[in-house]
JSON list of C-alpha atoms in Angstrom, two decimals:
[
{"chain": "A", "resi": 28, "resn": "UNK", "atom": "CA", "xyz": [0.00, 0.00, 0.00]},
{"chain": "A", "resi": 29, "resn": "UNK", "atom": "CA", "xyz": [0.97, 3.53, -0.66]},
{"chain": "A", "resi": 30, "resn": "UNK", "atom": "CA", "xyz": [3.50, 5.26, 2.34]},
{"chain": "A", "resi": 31, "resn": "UNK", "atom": "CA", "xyz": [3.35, 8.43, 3.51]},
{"chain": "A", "resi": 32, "resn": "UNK", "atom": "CA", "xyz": [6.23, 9.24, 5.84]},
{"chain": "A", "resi": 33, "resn": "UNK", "atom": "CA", "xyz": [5.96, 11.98, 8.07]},
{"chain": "A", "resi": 34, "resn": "UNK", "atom": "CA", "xyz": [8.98, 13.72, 10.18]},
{"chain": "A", "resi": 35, "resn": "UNK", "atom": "CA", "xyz": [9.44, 14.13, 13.05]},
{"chain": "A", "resi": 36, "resn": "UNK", "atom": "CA", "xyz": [7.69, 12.50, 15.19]},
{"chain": "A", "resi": 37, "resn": "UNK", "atom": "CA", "xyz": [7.89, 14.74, 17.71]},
{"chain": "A", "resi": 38, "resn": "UNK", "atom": "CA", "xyz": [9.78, 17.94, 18.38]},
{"chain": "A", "resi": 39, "resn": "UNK", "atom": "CA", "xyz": [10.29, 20.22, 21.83]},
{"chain": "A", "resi": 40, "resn": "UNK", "atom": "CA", "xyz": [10.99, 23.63, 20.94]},
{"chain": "A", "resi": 41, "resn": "UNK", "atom": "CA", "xyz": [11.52, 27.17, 23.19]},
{"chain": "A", "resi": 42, "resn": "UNK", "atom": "CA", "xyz": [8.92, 30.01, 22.46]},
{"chain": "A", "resi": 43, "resn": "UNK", "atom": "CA", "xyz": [9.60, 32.08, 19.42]},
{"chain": "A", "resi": 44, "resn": "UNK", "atom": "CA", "xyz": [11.50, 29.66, 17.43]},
{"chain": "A", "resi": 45, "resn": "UNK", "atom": "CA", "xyz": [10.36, 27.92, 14.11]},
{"chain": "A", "resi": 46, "resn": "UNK", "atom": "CA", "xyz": [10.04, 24.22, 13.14]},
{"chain": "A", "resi": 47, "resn": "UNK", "atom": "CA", "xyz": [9.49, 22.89, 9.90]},
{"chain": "A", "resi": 48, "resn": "UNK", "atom": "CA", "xyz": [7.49, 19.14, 10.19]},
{"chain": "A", "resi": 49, "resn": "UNK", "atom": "CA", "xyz": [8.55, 17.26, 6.00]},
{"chain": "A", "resi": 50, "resn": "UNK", "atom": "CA", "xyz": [5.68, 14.90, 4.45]},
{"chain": "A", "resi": 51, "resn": "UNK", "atom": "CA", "xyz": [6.68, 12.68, 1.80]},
{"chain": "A", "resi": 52, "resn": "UNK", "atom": "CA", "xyz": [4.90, 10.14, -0.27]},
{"chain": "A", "resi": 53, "resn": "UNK", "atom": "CA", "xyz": [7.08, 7.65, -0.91]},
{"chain": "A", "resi": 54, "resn": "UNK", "atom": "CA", "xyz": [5.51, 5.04, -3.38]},
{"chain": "A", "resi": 55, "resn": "UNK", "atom": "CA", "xyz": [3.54, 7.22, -5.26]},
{"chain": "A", "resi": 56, "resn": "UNK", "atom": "CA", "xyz": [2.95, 10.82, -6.71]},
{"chain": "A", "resi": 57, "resn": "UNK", "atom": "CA", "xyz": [1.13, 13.29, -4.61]},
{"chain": "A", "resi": 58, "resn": "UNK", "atom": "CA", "xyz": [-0.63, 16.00, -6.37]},
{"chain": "A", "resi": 59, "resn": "UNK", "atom": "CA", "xyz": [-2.52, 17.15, -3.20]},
{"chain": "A", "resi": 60, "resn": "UNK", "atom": "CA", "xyz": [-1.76, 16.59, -0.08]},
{"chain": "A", "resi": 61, "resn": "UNK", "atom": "CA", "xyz": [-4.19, 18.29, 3.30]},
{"chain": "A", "resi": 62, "resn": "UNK", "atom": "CA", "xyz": [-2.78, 19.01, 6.82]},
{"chain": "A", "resi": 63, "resn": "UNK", "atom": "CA", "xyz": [-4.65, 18.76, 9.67]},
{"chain": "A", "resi": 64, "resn": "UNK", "atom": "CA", "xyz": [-4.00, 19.39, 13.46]},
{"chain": "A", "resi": 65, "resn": "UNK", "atom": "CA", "xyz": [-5.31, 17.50, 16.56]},
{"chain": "A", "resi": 66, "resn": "UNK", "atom": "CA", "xyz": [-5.65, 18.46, 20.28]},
{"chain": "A", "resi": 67, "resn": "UNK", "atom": "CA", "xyz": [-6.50, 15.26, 22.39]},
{"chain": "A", "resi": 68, "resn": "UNK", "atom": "CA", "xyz": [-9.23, 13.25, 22.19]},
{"chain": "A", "resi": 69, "resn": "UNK", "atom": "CA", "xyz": [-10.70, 15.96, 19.03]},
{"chain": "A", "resi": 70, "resn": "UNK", "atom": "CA", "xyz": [-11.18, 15.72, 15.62]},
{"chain": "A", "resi": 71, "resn": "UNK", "atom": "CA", "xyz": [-8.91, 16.46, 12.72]},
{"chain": "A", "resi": 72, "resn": "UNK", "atom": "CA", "xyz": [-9.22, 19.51, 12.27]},
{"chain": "A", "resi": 73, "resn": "UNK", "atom": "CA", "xyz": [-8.13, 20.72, 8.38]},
{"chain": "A", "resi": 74, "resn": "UNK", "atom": "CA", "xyz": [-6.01, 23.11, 8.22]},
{"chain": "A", "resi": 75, "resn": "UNK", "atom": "CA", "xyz": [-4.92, 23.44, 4.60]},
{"chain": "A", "resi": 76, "resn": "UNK", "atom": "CA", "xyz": [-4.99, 21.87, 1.44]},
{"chain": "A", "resi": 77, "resn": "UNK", "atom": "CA", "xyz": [-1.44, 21.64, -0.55]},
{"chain": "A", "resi": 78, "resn": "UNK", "atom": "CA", "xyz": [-1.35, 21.40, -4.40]},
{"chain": "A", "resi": 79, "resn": "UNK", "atom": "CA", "xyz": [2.09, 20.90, -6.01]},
{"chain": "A", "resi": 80, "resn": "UNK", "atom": "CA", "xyz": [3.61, 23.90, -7.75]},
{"chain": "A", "resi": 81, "resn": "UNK", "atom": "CA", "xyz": [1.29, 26.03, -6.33]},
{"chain": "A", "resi": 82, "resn": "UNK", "atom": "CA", "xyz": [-0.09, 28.25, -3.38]},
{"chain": "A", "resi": 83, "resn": "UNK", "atom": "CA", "xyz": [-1.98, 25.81, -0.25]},
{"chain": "A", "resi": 84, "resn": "UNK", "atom": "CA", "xyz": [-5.48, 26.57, 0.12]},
{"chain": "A", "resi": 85, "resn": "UNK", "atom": "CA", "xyz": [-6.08, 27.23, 3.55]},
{"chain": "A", "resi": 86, "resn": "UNK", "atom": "CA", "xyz": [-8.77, 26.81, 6.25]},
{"chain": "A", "resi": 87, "resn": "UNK", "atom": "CA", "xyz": [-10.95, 29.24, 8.18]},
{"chain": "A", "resi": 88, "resn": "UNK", "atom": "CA", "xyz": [-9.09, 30.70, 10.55]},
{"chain": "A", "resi": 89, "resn": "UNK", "atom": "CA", "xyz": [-6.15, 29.52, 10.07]},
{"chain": "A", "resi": 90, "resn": "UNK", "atom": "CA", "xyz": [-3.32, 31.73, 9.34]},
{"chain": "A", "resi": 91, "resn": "UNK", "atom": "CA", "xyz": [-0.86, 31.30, 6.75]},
{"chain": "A", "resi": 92, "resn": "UNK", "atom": "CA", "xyz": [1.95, 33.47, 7.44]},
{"chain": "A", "resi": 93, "resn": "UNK", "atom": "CA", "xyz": [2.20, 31.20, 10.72]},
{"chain": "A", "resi": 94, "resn": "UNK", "atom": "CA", "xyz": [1.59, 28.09, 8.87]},
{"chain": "A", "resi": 95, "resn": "UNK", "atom": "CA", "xyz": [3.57, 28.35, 5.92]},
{"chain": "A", "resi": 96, "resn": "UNK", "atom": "CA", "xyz": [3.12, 25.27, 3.50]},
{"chain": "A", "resi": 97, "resn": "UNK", "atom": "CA", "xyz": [5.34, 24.67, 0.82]},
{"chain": "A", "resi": 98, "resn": "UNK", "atom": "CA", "xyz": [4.80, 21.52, -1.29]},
{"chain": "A", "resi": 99, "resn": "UNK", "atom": "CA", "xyz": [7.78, 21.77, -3.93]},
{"chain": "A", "resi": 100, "resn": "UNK", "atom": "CA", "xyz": [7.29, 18.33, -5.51]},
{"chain": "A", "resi": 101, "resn": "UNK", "atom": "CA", "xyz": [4.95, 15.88, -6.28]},
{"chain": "A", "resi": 102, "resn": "UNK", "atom": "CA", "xyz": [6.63, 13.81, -3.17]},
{"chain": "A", "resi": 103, "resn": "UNK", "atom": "CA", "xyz": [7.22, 16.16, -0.54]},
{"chain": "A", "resi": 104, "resn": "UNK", "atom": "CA", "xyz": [4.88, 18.49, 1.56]},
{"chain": "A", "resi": 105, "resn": "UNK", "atom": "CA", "xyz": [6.55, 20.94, 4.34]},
{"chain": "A", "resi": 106, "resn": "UNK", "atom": "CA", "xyz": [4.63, 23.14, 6.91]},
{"chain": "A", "resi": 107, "resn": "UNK", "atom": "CA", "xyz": [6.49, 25.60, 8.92]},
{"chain": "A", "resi": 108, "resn": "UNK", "atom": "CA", "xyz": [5.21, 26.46, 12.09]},
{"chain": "A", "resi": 109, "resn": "UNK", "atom": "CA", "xyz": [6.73, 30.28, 12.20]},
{"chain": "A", "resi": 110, "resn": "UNK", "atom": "CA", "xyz": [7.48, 31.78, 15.74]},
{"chain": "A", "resi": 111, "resn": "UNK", "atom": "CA", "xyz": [6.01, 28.77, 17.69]},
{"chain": "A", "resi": 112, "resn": "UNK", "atom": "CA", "xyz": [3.86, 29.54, 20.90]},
{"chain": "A", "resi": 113, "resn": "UNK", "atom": "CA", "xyz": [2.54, 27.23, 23.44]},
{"chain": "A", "resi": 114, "resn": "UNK", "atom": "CA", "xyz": [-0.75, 27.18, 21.94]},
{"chain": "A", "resi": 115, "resn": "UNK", "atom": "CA", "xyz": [0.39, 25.93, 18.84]},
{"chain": "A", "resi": 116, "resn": "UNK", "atom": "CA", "xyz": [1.47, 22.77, 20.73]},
{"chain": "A", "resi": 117, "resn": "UNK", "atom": "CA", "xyz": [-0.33, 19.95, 19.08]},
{"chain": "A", "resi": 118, "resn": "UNK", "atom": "CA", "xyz": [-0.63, 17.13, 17.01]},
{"chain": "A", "resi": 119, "resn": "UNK", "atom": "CA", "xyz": [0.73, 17.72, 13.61]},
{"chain": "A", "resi": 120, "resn": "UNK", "atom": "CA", "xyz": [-0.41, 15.29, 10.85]},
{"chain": "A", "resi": 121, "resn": "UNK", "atom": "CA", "xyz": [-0.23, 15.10, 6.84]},
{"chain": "A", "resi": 122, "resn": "UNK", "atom": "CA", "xyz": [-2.31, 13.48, 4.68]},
{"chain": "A", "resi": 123, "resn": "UNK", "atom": "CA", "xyz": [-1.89, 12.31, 0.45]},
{"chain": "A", "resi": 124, "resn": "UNK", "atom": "CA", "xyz": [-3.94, 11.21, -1.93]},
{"chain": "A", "resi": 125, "resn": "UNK", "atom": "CA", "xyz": [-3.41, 9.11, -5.61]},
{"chain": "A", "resi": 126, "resn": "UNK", "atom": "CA", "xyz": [-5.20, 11.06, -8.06]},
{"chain": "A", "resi": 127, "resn": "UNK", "atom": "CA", "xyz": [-8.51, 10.75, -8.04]},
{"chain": "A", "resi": 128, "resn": "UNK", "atom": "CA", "xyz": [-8.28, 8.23, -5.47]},
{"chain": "A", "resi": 129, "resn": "UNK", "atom": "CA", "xyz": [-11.05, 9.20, -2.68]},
{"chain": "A", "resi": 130, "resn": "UNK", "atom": "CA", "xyz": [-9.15, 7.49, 0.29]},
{"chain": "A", "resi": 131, "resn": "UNK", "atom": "CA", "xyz": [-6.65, 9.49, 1.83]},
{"chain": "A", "resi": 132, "resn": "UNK", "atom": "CA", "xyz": [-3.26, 7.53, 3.12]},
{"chain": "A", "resi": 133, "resn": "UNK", "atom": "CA", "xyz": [-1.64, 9.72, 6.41]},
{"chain": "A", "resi": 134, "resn": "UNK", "atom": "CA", "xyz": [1.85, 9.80, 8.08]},
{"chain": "A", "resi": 135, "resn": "UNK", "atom": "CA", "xyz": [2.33, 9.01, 11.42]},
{"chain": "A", "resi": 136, "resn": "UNK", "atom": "CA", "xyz": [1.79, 12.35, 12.84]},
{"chain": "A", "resi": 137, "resn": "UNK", "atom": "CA", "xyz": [4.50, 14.95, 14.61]},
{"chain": "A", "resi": 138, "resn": "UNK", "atom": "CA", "xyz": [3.92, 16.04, 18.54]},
{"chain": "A", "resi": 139, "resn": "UNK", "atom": "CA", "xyz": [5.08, 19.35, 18.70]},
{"chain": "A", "resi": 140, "resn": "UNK", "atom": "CA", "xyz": [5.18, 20.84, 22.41]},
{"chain": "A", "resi": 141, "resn": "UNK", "atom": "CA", "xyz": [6.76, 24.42, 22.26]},
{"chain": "A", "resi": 142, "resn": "UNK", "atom": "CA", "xyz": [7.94, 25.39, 25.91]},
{"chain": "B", "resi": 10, "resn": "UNK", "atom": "CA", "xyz": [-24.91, 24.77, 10.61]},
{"chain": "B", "resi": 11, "resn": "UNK", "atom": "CA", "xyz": [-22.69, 21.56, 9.37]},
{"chain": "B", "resi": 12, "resn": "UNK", "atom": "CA", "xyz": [-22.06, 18.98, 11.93]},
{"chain": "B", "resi": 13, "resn": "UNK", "atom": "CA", "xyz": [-20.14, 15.29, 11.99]},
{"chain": "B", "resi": 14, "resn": "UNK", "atom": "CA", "xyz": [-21.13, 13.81, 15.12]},
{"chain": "B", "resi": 15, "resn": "UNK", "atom": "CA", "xyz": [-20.20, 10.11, 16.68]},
{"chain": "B", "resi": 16, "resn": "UNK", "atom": "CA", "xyz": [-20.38, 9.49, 20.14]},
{"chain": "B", "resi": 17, "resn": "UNK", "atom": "CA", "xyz": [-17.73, 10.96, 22.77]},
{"chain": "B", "resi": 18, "resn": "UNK", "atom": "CA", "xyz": [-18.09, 8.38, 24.91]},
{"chain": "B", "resi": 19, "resn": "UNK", "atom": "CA", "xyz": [-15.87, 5.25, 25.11]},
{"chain": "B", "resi": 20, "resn": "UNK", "atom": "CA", "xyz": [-17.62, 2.04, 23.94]},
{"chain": "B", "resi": 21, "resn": "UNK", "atom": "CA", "xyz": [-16.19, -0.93, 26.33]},
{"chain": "B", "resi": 22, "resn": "UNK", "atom": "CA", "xyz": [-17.25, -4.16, 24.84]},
{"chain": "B", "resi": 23, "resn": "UNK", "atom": "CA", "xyz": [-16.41, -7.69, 25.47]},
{"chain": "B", "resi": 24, "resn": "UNK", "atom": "CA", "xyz": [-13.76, -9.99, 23.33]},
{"chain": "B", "resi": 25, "resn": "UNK", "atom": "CA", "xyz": [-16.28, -11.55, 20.93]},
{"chain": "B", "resi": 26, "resn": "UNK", "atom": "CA", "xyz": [-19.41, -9.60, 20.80]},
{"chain": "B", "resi": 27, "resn": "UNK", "atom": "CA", "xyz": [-20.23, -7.03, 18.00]},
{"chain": "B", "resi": 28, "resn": "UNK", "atom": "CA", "xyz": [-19.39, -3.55, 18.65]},
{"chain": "B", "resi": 29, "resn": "UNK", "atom": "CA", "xyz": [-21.41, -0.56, 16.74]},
{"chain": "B", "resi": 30, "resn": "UNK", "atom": "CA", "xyz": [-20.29, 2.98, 16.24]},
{"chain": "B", "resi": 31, "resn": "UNK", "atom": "CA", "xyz": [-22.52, 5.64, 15.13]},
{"chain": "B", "resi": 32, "resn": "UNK", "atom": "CA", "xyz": [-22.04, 8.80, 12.81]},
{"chain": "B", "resi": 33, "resn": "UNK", "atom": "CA", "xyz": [-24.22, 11.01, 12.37]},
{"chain": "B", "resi": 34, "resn": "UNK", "atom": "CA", "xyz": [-24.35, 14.17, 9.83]},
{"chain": "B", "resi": 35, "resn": "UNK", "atom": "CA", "xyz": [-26.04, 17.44, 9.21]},
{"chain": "B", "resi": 36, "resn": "UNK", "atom": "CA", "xyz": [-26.47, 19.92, 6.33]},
{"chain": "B", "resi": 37, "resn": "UNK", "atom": "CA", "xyz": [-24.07, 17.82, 4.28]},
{"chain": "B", "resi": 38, "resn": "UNK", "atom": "CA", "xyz": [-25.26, 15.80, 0.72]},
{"chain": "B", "resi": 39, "resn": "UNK", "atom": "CA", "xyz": [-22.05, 13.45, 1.02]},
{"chain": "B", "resi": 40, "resn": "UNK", "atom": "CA", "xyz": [-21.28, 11.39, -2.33]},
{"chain": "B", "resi": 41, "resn": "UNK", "atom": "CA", "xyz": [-19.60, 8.68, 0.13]},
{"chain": "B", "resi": 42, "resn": "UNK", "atom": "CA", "xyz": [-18.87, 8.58, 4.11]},
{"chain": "B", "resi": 43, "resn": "UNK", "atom": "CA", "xyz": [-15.19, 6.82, 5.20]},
{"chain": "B", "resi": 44, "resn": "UNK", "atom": "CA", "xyz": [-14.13, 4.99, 8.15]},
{"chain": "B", "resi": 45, "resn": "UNK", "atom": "CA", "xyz": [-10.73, 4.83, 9.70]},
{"chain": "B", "resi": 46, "resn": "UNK", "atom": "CA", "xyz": [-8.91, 3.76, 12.55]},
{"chain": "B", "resi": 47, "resn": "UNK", "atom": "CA", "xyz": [-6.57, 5.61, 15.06]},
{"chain": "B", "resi": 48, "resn": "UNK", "atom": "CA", "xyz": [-4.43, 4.03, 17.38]},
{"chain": "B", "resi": 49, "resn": "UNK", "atom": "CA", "xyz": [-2.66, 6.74, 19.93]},
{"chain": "B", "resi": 50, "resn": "UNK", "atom": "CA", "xyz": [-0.04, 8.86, 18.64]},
{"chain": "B", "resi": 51, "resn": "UNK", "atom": "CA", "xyz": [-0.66, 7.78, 14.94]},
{"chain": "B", "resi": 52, "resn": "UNK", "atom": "CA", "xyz": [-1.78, 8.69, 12.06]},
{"chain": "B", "resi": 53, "resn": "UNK", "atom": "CA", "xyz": [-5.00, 7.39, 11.03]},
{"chain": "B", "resi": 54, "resn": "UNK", "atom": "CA", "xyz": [-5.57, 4.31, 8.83]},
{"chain": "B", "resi": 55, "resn": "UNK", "atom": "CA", "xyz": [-8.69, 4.05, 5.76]},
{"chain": "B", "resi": 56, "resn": "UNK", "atom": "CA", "xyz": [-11.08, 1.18, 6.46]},
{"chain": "B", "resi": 57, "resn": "UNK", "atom": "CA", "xyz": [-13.93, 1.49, 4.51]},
{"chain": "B", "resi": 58, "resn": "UNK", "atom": "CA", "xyz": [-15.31, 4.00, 1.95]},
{"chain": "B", "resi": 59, "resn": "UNK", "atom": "CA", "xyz": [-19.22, 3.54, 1.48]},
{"chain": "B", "resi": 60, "resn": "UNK", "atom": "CA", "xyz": [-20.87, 5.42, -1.63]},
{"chain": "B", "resi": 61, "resn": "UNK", "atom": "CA", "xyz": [-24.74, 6.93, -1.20]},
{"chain": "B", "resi": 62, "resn": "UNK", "atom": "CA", "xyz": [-25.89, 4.73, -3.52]},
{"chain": "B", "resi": 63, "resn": "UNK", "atom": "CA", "xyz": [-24.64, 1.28, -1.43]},
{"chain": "B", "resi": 64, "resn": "UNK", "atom": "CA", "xyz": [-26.73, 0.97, 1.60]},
{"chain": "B", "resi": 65, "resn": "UNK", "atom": "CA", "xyz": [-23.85, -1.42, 3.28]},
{"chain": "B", "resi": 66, "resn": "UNK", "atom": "CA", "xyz": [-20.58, -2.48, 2.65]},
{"chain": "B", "resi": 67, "resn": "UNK", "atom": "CA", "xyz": [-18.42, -5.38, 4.22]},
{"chain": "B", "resi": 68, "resn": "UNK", "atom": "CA", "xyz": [-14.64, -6.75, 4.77]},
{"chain": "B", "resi": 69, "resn": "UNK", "atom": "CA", "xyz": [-14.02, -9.14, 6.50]},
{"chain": "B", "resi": 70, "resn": "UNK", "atom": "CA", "xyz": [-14.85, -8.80, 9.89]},
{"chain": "B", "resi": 71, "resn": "UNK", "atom": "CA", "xyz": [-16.51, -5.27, 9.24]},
{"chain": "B", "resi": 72, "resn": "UNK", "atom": "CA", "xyz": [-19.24, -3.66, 7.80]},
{"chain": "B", "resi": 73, "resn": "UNK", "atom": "CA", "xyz": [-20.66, -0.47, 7.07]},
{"chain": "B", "resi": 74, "resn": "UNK", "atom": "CA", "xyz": [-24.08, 1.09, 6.09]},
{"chain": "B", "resi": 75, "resn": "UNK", "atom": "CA", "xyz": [-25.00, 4.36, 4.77]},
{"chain": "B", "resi": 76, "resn": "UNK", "atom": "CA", "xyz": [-28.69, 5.41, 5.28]},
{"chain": "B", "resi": 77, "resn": "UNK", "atom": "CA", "xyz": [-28.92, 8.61, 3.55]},
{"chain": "B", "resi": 78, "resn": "UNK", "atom": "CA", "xyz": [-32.38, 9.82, 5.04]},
{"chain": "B", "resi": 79, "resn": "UNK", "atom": "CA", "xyz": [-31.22, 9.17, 8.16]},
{"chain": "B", "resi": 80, "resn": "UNK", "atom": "CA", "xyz": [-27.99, 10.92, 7.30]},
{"chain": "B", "resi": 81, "resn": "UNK", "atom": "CA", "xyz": [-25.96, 8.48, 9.54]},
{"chain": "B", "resi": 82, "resn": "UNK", "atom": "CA", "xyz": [-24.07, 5.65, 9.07]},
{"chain": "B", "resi": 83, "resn": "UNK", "atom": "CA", "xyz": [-23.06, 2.68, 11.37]},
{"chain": "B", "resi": 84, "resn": "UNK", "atom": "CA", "xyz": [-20.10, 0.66, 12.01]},
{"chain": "B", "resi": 85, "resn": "UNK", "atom": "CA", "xyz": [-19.86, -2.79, 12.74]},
{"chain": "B", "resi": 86, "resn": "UNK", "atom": "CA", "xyz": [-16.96, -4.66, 14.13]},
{"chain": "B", "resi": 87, "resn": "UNK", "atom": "CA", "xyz": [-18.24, -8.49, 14.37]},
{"chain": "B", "resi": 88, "resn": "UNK", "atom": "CA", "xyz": [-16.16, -11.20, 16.41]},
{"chain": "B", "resi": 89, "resn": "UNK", "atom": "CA", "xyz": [-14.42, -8.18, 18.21]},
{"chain": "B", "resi": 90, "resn": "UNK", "atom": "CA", "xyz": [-10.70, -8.54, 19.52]},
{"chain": "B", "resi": 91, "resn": "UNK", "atom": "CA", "xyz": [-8.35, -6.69, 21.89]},
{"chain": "B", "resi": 92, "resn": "UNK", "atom": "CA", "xyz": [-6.17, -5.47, 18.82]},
{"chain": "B", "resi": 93, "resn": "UNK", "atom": "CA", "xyz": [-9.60, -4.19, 17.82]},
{"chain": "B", "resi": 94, "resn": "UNK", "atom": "CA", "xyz": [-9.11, -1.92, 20.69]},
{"chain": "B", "resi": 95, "resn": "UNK", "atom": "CA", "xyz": [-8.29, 1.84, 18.94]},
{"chain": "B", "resi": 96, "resn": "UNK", "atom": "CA", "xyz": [-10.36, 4.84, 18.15]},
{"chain": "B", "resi": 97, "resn": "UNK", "atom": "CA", "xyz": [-12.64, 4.97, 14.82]},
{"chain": "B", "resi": 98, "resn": "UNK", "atom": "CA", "xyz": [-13.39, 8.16, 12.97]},
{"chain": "B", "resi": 99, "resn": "UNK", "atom": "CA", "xyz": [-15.95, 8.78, 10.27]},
{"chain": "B", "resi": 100, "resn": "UNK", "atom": "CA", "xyz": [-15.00, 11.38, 7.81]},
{"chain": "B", "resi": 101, "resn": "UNK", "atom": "CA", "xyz": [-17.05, 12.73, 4.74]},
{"chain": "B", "resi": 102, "resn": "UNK", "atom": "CA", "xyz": [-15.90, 15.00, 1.53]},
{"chain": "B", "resi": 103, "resn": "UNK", "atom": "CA", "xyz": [-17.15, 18.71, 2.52]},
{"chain": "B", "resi": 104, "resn": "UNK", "atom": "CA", "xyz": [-17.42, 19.50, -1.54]},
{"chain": "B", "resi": 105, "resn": "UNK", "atom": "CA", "xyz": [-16.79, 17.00, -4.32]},
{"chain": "B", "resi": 106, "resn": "UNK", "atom": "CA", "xyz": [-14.90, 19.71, -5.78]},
{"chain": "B", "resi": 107, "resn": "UNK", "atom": "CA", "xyz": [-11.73, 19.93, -3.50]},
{"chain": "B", "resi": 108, "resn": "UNK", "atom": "CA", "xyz": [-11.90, 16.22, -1.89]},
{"chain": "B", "resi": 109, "resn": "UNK", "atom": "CA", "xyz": [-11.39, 17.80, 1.73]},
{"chain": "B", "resi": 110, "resn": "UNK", "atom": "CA", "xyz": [-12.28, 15.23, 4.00]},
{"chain": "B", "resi": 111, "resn": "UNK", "atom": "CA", "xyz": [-13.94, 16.28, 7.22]},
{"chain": "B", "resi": 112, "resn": "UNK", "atom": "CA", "xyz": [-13.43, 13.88, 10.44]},
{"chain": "B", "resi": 113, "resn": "UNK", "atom": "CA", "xyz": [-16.26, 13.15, 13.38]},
{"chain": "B", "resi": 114, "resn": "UNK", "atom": "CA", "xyz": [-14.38, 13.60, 16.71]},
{"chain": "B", "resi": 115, "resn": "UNK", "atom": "CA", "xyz": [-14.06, 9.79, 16.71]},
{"chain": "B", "resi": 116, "resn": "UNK", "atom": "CA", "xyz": [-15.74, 7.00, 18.77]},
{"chain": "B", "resi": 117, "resn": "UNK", "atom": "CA", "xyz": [-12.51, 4.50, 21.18]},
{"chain": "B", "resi": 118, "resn": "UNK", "atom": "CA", "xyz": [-13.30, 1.12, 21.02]},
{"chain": "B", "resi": 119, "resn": "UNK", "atom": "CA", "xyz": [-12.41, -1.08, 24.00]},
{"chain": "B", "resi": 120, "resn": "UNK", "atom": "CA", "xyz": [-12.25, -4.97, 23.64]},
{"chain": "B", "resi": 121, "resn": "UNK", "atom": "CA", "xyz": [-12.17, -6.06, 26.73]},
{"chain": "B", "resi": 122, "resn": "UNK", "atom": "CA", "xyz": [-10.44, -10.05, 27.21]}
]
């Protein structure tokens, strides 16, 4: 089945600084791939959608110059979490798709806890 | 306003009996309604896709319907096992447009021995 690896899998950081969590497909071609966050025991919540070659589509709400996304090929999705604050502590996780494909295949998710 | 709703509580069940999850939608038209499994700290993993035109849908051990008037769906684990043991989202495309998927706040599933 179709791999989507996601790292890190967790990262502590200090107030202020920036971390960058890399999603990569690595059997297939990704043409889209979605981010969503996760506080426990809630939903996914989207946060943006990531085309290849072009700007991500992002949710409600959520800002992008804090978020930046950057997908740069069809195999590898980035999002930057830009002057990290305690509230952005959460559970990070990436999703692809193949094509038309409706299921969506996920990496293992990134804990980020910023002191 | 649009809501994906399965129930918060935990559902403790014993090794062997059939556990049911609900989902339940509203003030979406979904062209299909997915299932997948979390276990902590991971990311989730697709289980079963049911279209709106397929009232159920089976593999295996599991099986899923789709009632469309009811806007819900239901989720049957049969012959349930402690690796069974692991939370279970529903999810459901917000616009056939973009495929975003939306996620219910998930249902855990304890199998007790």
């Amino acid at each position: 089945g179709a791999v989507v690896s996601q790292h890190p899998s967790w990262v502590i950081c200090k107030s202020g600084t920036s971390v960058k969590i890399e999603c990569r497909s690595l059997d297939f071609q990704a043409t889209t791939m979605f981010w969503y966050r996760q506080f426990p025991k809630q939903s996914l919540m989207l946060m943006a959608t990531s085309n290849e070659g072009s700007k991500a589509t992002y949710e409600q709400g959520v800002e992008k110059d804090k978020f930046l996304i950057n997908h740069a090929s069809l195999t590898l999705s980035t999002l930057t979490v830009t002057s990290a604050h305690p509230e952005d502590s959460s559970f990070y996780i990436c999703s692809a798709r193949i094509g038309a494909n409706e299921k969506l295949f996920f990496g293992s998710g990134t804990q980020l806890s910023v002191l | 306003s649009q809501k994906i709703e399965q129930n918060s509580e935990a559902l403790n069940i014993q090794e062997g009996k059939t556990a049911t999850l609900t989902c339940n939608y509203t003030n979406y038209s979904p062209a299909y309604l997915q299932w997948y499994r979390q276990d902590p700290g991971r990311g989730p993993v697709f289980l079963l896709l049911i279209r709106e035109n397929e009232k159920e849908k089976r593999k295996e051990r599991l099986k899923v319907t789709f009632d469309t008037t009811l806007k819900q769906s239901l989720f049957h684990i049969t012959a349930s096992q402690p690796a069974d043991s692991a939370t279970y989202l529903c999810a459901l495309v917000s616009s056939s447009n973009t495929g975003k998927l939306i996620f219910g706040q998930g249902t855990t599933l304890q199998v007790k021995p």
